[in-house]
PDB file of C-alpha atoms in Angstrom:
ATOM      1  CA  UNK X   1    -124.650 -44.860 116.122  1.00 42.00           C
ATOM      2  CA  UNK X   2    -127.851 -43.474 114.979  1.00 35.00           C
ATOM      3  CA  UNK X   3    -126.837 -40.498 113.247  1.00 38.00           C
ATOM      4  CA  UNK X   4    -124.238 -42.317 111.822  1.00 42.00           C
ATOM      5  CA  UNK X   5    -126.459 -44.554 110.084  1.00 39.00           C
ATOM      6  CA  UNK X   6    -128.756 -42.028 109.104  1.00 39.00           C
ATOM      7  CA  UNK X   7    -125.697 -39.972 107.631  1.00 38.00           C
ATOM      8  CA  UNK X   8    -124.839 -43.732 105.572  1.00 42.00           C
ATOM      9  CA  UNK X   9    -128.746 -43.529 104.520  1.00 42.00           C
ATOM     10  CA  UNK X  10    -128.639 -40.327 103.462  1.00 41.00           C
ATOM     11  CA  UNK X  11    -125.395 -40.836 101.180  1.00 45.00           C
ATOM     12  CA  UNK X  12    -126.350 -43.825  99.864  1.00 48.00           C
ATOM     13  CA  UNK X  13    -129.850 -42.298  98.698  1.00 44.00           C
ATOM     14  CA  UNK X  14    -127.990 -39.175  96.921  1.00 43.00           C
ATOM     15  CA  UNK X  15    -125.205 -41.137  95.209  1.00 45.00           C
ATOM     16  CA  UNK X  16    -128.195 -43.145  93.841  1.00 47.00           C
ATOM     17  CA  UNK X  17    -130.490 -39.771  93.074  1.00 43.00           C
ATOM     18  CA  UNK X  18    -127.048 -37.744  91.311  1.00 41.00           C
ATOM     19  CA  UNK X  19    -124.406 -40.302  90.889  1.00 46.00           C
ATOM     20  CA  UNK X  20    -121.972 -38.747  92.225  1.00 43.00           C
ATOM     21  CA  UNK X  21    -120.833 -38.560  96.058  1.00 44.00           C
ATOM     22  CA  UNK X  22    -122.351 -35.645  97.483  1.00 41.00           C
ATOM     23  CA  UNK X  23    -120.493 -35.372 100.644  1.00 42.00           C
ATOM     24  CA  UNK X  24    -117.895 -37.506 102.053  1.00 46.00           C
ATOM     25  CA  UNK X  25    -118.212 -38.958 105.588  1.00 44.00           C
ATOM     26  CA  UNK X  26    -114.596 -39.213 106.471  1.00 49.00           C
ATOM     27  CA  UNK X  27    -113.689 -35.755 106.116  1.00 48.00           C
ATOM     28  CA  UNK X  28    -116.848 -33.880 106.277  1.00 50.00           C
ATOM     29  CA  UNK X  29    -118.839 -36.061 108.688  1.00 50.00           C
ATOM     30  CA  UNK X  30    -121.515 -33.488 109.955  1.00 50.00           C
ATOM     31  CA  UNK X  31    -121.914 -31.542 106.707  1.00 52.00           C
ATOM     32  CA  UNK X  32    -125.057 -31.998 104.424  1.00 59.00           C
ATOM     33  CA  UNK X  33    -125.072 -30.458 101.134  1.00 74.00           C
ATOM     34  CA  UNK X  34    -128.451 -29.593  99.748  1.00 74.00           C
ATOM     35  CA  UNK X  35    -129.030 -32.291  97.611  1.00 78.00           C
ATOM     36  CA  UNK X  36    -128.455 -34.482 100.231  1.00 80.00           C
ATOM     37  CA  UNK X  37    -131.017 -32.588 102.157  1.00 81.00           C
ATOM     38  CA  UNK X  38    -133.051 -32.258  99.302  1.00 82.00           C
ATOM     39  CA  UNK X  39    -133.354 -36.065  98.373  1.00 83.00           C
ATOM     40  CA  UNK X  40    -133.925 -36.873 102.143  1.00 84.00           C
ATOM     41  CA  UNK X  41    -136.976 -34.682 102.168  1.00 85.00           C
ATOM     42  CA  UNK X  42    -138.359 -35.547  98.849  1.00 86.00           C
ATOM     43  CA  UNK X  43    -138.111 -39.244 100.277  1.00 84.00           C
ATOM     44  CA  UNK X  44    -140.273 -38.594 103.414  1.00 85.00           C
ATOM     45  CA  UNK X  45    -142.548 -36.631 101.575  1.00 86.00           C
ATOM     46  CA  UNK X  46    -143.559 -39.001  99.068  1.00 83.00           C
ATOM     47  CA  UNK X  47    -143.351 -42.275 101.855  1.00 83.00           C
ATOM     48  CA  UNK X  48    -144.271 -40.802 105.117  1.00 87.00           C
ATOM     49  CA  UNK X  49    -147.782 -40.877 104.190  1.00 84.00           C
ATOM     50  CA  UNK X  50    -147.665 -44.426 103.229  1.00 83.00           C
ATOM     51  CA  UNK X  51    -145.652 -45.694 105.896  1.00 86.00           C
ATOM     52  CA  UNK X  52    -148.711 -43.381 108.111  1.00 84.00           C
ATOM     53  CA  UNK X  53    -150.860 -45.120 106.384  1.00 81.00           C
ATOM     54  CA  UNK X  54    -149.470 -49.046 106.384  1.00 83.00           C
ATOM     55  CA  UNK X  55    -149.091 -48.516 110.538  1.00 83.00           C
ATOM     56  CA  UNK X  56    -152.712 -47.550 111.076  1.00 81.00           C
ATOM     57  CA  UNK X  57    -153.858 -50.441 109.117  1.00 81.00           C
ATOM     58  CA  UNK X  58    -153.354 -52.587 111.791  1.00 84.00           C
ATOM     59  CA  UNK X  59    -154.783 -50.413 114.770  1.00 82.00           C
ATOM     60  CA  UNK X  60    -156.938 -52.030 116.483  1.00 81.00           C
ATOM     61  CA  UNK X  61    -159.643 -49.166 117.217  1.00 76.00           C
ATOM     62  CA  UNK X  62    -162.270 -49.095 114.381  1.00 75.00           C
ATOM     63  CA  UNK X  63    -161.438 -45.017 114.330  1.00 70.00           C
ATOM     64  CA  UNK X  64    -157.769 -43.929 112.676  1.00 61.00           C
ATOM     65  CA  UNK X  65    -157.478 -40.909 115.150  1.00 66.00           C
ATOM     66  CA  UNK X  66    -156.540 -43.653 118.209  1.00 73.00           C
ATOM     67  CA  UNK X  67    -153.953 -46.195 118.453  1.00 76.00           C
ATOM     68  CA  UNK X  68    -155.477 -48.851 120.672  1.00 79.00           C
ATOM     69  CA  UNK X  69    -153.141 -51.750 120.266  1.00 80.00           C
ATOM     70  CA  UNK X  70    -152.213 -54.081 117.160  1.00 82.00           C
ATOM     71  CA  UNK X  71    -154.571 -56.723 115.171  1.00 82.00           C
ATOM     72  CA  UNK X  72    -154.775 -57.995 111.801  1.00 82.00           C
ATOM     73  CA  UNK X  73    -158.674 -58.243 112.238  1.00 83.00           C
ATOM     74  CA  UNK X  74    -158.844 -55.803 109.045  1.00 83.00           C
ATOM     75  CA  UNK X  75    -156.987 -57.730 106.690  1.00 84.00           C
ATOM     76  CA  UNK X  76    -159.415 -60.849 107.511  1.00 84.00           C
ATOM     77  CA  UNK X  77    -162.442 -58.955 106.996  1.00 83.00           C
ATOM     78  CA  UNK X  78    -161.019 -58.044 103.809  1.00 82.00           C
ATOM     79  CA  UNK X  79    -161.685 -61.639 102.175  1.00 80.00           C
ATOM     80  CA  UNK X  80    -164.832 -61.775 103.467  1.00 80.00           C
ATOM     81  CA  UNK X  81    -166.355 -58.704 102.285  1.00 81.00           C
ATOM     82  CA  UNK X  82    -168.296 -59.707  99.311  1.00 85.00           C
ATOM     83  CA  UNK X  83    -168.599 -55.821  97.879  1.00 86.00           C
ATOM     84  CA  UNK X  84    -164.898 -55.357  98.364  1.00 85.00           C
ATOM     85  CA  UNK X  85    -164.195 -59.362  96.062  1.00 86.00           C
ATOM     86  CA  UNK X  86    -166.771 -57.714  93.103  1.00 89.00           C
ATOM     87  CA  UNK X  87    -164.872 -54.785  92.727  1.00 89.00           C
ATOM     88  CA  UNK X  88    -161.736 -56.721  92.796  1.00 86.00           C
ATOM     89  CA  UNK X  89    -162.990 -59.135  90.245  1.00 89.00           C
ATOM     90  CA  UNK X  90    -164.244 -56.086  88.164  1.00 91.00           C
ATOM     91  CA  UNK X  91    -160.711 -54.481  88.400  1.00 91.00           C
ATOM     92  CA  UNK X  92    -158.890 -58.011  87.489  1.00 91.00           C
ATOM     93  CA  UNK X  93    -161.251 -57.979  84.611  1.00 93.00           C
ATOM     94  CA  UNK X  94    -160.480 -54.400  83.163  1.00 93.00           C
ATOM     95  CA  UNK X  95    -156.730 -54.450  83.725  1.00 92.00           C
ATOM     96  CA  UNK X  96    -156.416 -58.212  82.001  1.00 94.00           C
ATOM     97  CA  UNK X  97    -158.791 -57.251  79.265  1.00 95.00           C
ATOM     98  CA  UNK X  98    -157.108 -53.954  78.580  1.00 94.00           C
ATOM     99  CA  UNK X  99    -153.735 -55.137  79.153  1.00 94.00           C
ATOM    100  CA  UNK X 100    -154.158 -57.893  76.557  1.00 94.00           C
ATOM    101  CA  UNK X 101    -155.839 -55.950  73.713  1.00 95.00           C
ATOM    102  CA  UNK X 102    -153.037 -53.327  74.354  1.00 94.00           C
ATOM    103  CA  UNK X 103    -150.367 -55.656  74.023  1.00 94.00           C
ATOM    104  CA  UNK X 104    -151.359 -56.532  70.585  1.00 93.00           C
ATOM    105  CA  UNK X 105    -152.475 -52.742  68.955  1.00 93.00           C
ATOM    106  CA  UNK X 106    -149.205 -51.218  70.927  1.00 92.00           C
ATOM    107  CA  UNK X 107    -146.654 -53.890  69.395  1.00 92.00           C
ATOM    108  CA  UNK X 108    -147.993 -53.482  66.230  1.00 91.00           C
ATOM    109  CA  UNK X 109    -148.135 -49.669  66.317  1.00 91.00           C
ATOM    110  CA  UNK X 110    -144.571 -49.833  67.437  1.00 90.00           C
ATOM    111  CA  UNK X 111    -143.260 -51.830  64.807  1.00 89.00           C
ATOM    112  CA  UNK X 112    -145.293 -49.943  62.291  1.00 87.00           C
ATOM    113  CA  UNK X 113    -143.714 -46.826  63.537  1.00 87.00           C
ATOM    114  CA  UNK X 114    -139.690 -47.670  64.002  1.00 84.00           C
ATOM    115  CA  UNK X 115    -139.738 -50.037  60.883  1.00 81.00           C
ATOM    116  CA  UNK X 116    -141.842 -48.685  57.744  1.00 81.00           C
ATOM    117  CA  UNK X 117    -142.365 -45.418  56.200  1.00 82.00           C
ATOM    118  CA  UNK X 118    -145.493 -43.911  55.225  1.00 82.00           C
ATOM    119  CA  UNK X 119    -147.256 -40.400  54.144  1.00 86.00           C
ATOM    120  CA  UNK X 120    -148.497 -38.675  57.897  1.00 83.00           C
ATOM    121  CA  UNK X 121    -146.364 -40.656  59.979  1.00 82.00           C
ATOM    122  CA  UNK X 122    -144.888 -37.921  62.312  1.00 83.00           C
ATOM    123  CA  UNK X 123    -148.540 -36.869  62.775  1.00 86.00           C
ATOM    124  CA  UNK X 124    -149.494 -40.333  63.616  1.00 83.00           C
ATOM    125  CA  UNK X 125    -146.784 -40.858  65.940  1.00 84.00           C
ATOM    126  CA  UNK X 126    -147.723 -38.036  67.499  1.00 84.00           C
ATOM    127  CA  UNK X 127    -151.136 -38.622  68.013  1.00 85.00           C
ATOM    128  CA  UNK X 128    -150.613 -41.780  68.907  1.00 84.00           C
ATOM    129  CA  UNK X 129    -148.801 -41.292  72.319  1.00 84.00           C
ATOM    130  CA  UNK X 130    -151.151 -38.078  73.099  1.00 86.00           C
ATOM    131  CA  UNK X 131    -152.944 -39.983  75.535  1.00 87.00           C
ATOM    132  CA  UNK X 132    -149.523 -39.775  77.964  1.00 85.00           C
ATOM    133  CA  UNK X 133    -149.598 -36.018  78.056  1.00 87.00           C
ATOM    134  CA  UNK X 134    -153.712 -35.528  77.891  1.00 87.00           C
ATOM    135  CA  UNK X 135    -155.577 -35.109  81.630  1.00 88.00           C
ATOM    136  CA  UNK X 136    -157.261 -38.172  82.388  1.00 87.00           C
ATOM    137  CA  UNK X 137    -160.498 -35.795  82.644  1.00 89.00           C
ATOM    138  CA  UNK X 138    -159.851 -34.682  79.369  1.00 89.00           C
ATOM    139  CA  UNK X 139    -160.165 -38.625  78.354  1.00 89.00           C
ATOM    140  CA  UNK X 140    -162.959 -39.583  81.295  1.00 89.00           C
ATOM    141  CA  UNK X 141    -165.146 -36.825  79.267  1.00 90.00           C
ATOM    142  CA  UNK X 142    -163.940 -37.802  75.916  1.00 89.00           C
ATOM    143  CA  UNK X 143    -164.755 -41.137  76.122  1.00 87.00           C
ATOM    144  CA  UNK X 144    -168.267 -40.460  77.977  1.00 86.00           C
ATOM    145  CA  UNK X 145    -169.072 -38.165  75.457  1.00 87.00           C
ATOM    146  CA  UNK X 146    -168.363 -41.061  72.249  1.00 85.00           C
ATOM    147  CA  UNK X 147    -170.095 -43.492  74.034  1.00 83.00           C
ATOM    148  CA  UNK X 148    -173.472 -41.218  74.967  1.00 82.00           C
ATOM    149  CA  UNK X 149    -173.216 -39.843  71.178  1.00 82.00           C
ATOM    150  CA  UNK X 150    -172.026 -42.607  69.208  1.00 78.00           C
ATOM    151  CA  UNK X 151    -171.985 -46.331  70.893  1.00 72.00           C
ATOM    152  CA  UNK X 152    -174.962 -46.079  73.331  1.00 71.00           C
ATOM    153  CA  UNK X 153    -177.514 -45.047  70.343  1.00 73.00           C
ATOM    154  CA  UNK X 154    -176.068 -46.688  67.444  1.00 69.00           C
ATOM    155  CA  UNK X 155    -174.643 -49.798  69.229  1.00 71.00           C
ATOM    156  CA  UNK X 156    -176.954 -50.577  71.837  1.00 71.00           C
ATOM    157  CA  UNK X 157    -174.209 -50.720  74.359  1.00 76.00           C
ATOM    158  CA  UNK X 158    -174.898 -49.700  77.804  1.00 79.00           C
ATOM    159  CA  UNK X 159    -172.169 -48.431  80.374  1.00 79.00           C
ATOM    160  CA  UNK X 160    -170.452 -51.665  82.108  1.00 83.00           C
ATOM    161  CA  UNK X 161    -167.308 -53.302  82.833  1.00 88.00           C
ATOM    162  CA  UNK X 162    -166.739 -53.203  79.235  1.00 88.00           C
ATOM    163  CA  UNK X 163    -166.649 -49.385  78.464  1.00 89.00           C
ATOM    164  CA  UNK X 164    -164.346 -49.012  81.208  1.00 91.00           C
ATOM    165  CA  UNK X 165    -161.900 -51.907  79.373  1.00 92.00           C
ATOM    166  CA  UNK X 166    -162.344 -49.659  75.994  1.00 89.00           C
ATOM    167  CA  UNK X 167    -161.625 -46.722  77.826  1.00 91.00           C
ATOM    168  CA  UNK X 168    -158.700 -48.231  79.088  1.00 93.00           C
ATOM    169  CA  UNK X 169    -156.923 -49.445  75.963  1.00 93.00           C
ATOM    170  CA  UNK X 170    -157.143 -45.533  75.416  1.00 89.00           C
ATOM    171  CA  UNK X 171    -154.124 -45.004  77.950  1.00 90.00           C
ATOM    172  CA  UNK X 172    -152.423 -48.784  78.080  1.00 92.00           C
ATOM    173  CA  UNK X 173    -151.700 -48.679  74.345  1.00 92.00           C
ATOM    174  CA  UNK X 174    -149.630 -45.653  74.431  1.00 91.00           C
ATOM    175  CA  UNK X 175    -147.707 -46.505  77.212  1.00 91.00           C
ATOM    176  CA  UNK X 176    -147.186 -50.028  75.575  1.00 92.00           C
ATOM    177  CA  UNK X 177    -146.204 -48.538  72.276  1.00 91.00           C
ATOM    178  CA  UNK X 178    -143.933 -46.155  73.916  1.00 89.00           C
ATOM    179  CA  UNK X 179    -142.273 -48.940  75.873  1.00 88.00           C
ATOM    180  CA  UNK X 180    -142.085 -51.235  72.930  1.00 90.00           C
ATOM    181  CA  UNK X 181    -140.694 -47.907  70.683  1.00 89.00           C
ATOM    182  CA  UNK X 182    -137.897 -47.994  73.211  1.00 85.00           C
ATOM    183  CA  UNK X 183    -136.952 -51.441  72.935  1.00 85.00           C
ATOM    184  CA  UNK X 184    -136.973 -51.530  70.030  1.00 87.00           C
ATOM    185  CA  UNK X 185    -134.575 -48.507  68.802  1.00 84.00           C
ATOM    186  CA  UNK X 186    -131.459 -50.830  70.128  1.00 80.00           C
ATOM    187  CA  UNK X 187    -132.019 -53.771  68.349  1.00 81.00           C
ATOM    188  CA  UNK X 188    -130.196 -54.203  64.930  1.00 78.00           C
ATOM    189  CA  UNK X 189    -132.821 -54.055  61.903  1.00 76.00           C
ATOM    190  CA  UNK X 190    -129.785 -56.392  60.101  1.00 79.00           C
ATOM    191  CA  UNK X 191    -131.409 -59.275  61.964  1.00 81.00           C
ATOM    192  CA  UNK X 192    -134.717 -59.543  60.001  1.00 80.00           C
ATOM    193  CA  UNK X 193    -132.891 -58.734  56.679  1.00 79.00           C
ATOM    194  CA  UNK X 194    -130.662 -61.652  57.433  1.00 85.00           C
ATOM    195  CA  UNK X 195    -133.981 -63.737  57.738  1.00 82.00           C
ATOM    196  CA  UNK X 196    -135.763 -62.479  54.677  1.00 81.00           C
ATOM    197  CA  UNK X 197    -132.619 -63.332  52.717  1.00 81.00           C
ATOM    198  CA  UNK X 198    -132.524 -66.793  54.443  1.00 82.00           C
ATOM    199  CA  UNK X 199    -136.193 -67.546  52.809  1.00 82.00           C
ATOM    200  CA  UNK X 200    -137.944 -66.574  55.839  1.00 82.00           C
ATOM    201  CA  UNK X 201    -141.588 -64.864  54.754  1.00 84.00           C
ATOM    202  CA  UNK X 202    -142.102 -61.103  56.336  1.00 82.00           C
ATOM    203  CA  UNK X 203    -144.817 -62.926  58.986  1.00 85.00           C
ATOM    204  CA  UNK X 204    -141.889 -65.644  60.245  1.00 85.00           C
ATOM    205  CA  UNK X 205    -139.274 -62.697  60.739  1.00 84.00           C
ATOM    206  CA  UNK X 206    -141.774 -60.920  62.642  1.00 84.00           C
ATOM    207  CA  UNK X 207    -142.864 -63.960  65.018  1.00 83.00           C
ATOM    208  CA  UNK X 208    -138.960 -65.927  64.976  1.00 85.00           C
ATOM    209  CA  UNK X 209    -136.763 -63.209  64.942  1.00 84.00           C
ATOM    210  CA  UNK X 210    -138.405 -59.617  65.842  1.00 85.00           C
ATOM    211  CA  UNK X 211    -140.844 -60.907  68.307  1.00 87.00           C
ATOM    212  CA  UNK X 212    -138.947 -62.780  70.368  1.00 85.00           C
ATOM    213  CA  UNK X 213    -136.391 -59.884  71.316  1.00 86.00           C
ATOM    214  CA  UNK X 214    -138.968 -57.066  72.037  1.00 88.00           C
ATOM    215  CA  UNK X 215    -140.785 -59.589  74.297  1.00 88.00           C
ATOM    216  CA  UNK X 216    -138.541 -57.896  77.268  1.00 85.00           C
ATOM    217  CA  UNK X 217    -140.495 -54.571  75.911  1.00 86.00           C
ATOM    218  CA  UNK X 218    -144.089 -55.940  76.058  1.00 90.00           C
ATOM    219  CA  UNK X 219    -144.075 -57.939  79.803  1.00 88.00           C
ATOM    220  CA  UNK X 220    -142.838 -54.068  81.161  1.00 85.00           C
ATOM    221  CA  UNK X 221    -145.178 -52.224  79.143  1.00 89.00           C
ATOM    222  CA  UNK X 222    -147.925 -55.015  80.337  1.00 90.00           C
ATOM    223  CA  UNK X 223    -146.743 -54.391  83.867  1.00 87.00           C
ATOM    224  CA  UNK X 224    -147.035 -51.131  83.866  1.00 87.00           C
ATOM    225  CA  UNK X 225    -150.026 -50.821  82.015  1.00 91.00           C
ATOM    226  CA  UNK X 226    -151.862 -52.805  84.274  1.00 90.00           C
ATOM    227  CA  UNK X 227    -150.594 -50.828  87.099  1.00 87.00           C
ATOM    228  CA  UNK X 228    -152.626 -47.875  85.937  1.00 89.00           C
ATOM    229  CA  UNK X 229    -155.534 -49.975  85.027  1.00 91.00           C
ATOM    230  CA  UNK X 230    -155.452 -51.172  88.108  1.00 88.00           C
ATOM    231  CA  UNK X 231    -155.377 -47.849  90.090  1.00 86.00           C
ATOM    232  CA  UNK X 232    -157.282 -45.541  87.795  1.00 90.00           C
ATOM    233  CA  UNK X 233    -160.245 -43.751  89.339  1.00 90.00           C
ATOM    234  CA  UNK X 234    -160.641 -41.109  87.144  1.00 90.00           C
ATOM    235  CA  UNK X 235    -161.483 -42.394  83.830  1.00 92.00           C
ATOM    236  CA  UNK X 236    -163.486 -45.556  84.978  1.00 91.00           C
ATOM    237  CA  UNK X 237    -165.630 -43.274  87.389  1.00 90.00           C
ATOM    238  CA  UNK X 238    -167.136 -41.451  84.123  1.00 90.00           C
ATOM    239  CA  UNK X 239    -167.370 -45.177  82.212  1.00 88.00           C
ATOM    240  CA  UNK X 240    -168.842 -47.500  84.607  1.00 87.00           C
ATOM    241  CA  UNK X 241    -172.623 -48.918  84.759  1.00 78.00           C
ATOM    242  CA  UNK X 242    -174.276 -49.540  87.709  1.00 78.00           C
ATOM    243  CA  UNK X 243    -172.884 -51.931  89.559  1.00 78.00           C
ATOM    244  CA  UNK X 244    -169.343 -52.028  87.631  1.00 83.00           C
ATOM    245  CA  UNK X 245    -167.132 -50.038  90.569  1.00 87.00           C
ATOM    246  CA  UNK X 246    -163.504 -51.660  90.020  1.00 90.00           C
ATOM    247  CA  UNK X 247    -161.810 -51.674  93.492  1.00 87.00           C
ATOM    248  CA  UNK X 248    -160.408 -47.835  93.826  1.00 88.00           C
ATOM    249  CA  UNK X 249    -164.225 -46.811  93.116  1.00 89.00           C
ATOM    250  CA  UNK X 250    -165.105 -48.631  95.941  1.00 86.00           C
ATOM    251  CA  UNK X 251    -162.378 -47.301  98.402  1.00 83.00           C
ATOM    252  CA  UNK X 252    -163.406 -43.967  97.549  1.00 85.00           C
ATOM    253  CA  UNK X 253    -167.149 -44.637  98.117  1.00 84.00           C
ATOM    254  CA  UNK X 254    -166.025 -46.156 101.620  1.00 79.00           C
ATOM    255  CA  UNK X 255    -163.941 -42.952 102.632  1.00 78.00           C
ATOM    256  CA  UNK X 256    -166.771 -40.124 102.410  1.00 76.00           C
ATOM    257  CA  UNK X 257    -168.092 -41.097 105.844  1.00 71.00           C
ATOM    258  CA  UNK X 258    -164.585 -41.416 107.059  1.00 70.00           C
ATOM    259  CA  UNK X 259    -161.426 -43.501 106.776  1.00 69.00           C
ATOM    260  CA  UNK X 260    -161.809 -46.845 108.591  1.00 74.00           C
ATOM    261  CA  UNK X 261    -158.930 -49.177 109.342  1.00 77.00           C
ATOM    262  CA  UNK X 262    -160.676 -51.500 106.262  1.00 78.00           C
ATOM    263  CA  UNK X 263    -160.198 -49.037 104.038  1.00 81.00           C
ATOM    264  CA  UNK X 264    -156.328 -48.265 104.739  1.00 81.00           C
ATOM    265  CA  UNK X 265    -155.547 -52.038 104.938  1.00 84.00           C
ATOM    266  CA  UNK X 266    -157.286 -52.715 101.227  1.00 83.00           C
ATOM    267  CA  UNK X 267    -155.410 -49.662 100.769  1.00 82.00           C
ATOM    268  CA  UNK X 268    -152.142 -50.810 101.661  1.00 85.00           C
ATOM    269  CA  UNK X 269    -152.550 -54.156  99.525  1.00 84.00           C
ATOM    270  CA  UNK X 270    -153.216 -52.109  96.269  1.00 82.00           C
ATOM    271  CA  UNK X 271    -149.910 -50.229  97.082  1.00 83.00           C
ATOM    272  CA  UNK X 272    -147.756 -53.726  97.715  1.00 84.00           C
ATOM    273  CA  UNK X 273    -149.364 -54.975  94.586  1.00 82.00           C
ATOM    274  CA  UNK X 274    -148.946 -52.296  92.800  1.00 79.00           C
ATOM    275  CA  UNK X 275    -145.376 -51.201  93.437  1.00 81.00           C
ATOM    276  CA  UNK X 276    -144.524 -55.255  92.697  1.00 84.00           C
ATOM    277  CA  UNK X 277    -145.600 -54.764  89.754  1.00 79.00           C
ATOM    278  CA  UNK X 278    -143.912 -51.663  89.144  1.00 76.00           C
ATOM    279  CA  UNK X 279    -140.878 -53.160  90.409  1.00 80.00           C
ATOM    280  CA  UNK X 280    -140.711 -56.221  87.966  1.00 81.00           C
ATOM    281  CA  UNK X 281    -141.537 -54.260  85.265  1.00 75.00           C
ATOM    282  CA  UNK X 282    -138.613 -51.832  85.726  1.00 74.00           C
ATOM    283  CA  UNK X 283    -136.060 -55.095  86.873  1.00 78.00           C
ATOM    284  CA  UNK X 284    -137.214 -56.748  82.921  1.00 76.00           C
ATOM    285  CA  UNK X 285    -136.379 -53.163  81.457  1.00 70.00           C
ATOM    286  CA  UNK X 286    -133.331 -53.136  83.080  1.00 73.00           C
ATOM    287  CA  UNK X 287    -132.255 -56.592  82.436  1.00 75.00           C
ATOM    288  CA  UNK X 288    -132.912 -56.276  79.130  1.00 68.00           C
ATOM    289  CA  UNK X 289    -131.266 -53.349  78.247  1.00 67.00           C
ATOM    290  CA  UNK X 290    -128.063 -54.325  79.490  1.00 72.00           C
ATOM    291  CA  UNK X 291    -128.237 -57.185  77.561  1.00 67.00           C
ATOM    292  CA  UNK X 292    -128.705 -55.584  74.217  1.00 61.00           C
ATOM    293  CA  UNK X 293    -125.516 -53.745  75.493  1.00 61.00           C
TER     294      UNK X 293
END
């Protein structure tokens, strides 16, 4: 019974992977062709360490070598730990902050980009979504380097929650454009020409007619978006004052003397959050694709 469901499992997971059947359990019941194989393992080797990780949240003994029986003492200490709610807050902050500001400059850059033509726009469009391919030490540096040179002595701005939100928008508005790009290549340009010869003014076709169908577009690039803000360590490690860590700045500053059941419990909540997130954001992409079909 066992093997048979694992065999189901394993079919299921490469008809979903290829889209096509890779083996067939009727006649070849005990035969496993590589990608078969090959899915199975790339499965357990990107959620074995998770699901590792989820169980030994809840061990009892304060060292993750031992299992010494089950408790959700971890979790509770969670909510109490008043370092562990600051770099929350700080981390709500950033992501809802650079989320927001994204939202706007990445719709706009979109729509400037699919609908009007201008001298340098391949360049710009280019440029523009750089930030997607570009190491996020390349950026972490980059941006350390404007603000020491250009925004801490000019300015007066000192590193804080702040520069970590501007160094965010960095990132979030590329992926926001590019989502919002996306949605907006199968819509039908008709639509706003209909409304400009109805009377409607350029601004109303924008916020009656445009707007309204690439709002799918935006709430999954804002999803996703704030899934990186939320779990970048990189980039707001080189940007943040004293006493600015955002929460994965403090789970790393926790682990150097050792990972504690605290530590993979807060780190199993940023995973469930996260890949919620994630999840919603692809299920609104989806949905509203096969609408526009």
């Amino acid at each position: 019974m066992l093997n048979c469901a694992i065999l189901i499992w394993v079919r299921w997971i490469s008809i979903k992977i290829t889209g096509v059947e890779v083996f067939n359990l009727r006649k070849k019941p005990r035969v496993l062709y590589w990608q078969a194989v090959f899915s199975l393992l790339m499965f357990v080797f990107m959620y074995l360490p998770i699901f590792v990780l989820g169980f030994y949240s809840f061990n009892k003994s304060p060292y993750g070598a031992t299992w010494q029986g089950f408790t959700l003492d971890w979790y509770r200490q969670l909510f109490g730990d008043e370092r562990i709610l600051l770099a929350l807050k700080n981390s709500l902050i950033v992501a809802f902050c650079a989320v927001g500001i994204s939202a706007v400059l990445g719709t706009l850059m979109a729509v400037g980009l699919g609908r009007y033509h201008f001298p340098g726009k391949a360049l710009y469009r280019g440029i523009s979504y750089l930030p997607l391919i570009i190491p996020d030490i390349a950026i972490a540096v980059a941006t350390l380097v404007f603000l020491a040179a250009v925004a801490i002595p000019l300015l007066g701005i000192s590193l804080s929650v702040w520069t970590i939100v501007a160094a965010h928008v960095v990132f979030c508005l590329a992926y926001i454009g590019l989502v919002v790009s996306a949605r907006l290549t199968n819509l039908d340009p008709y639509l706003e020409e209909a409304a400009l010869d109805l009377g409607a003014t350029p601004m109303q076709a924008f916020i009656k007619v445009l707007l309204p169908q690439l709002m799918p577009g935006i709430i999954a690039g804002c999803l996703l978006a704030f899934v990186l803000s939320l779990d970048d360590f990189l980039i707001a490690t080189f940007t943040a004052g004293s006493g600015s860590n955002t929460l994965p700045m403090e789970i790393f500053s926790r682990i150097r003397t050792g990972v504690k059941p605290d530590v993979n419990a807060l780190s199993v909540i940023l995973i469930v959050i996260s890949a919620t997130v994630a999840l919603i954001a692809e299920l609104i992409r989806a949905s509203s694709e096969r609408k526009s079909q």
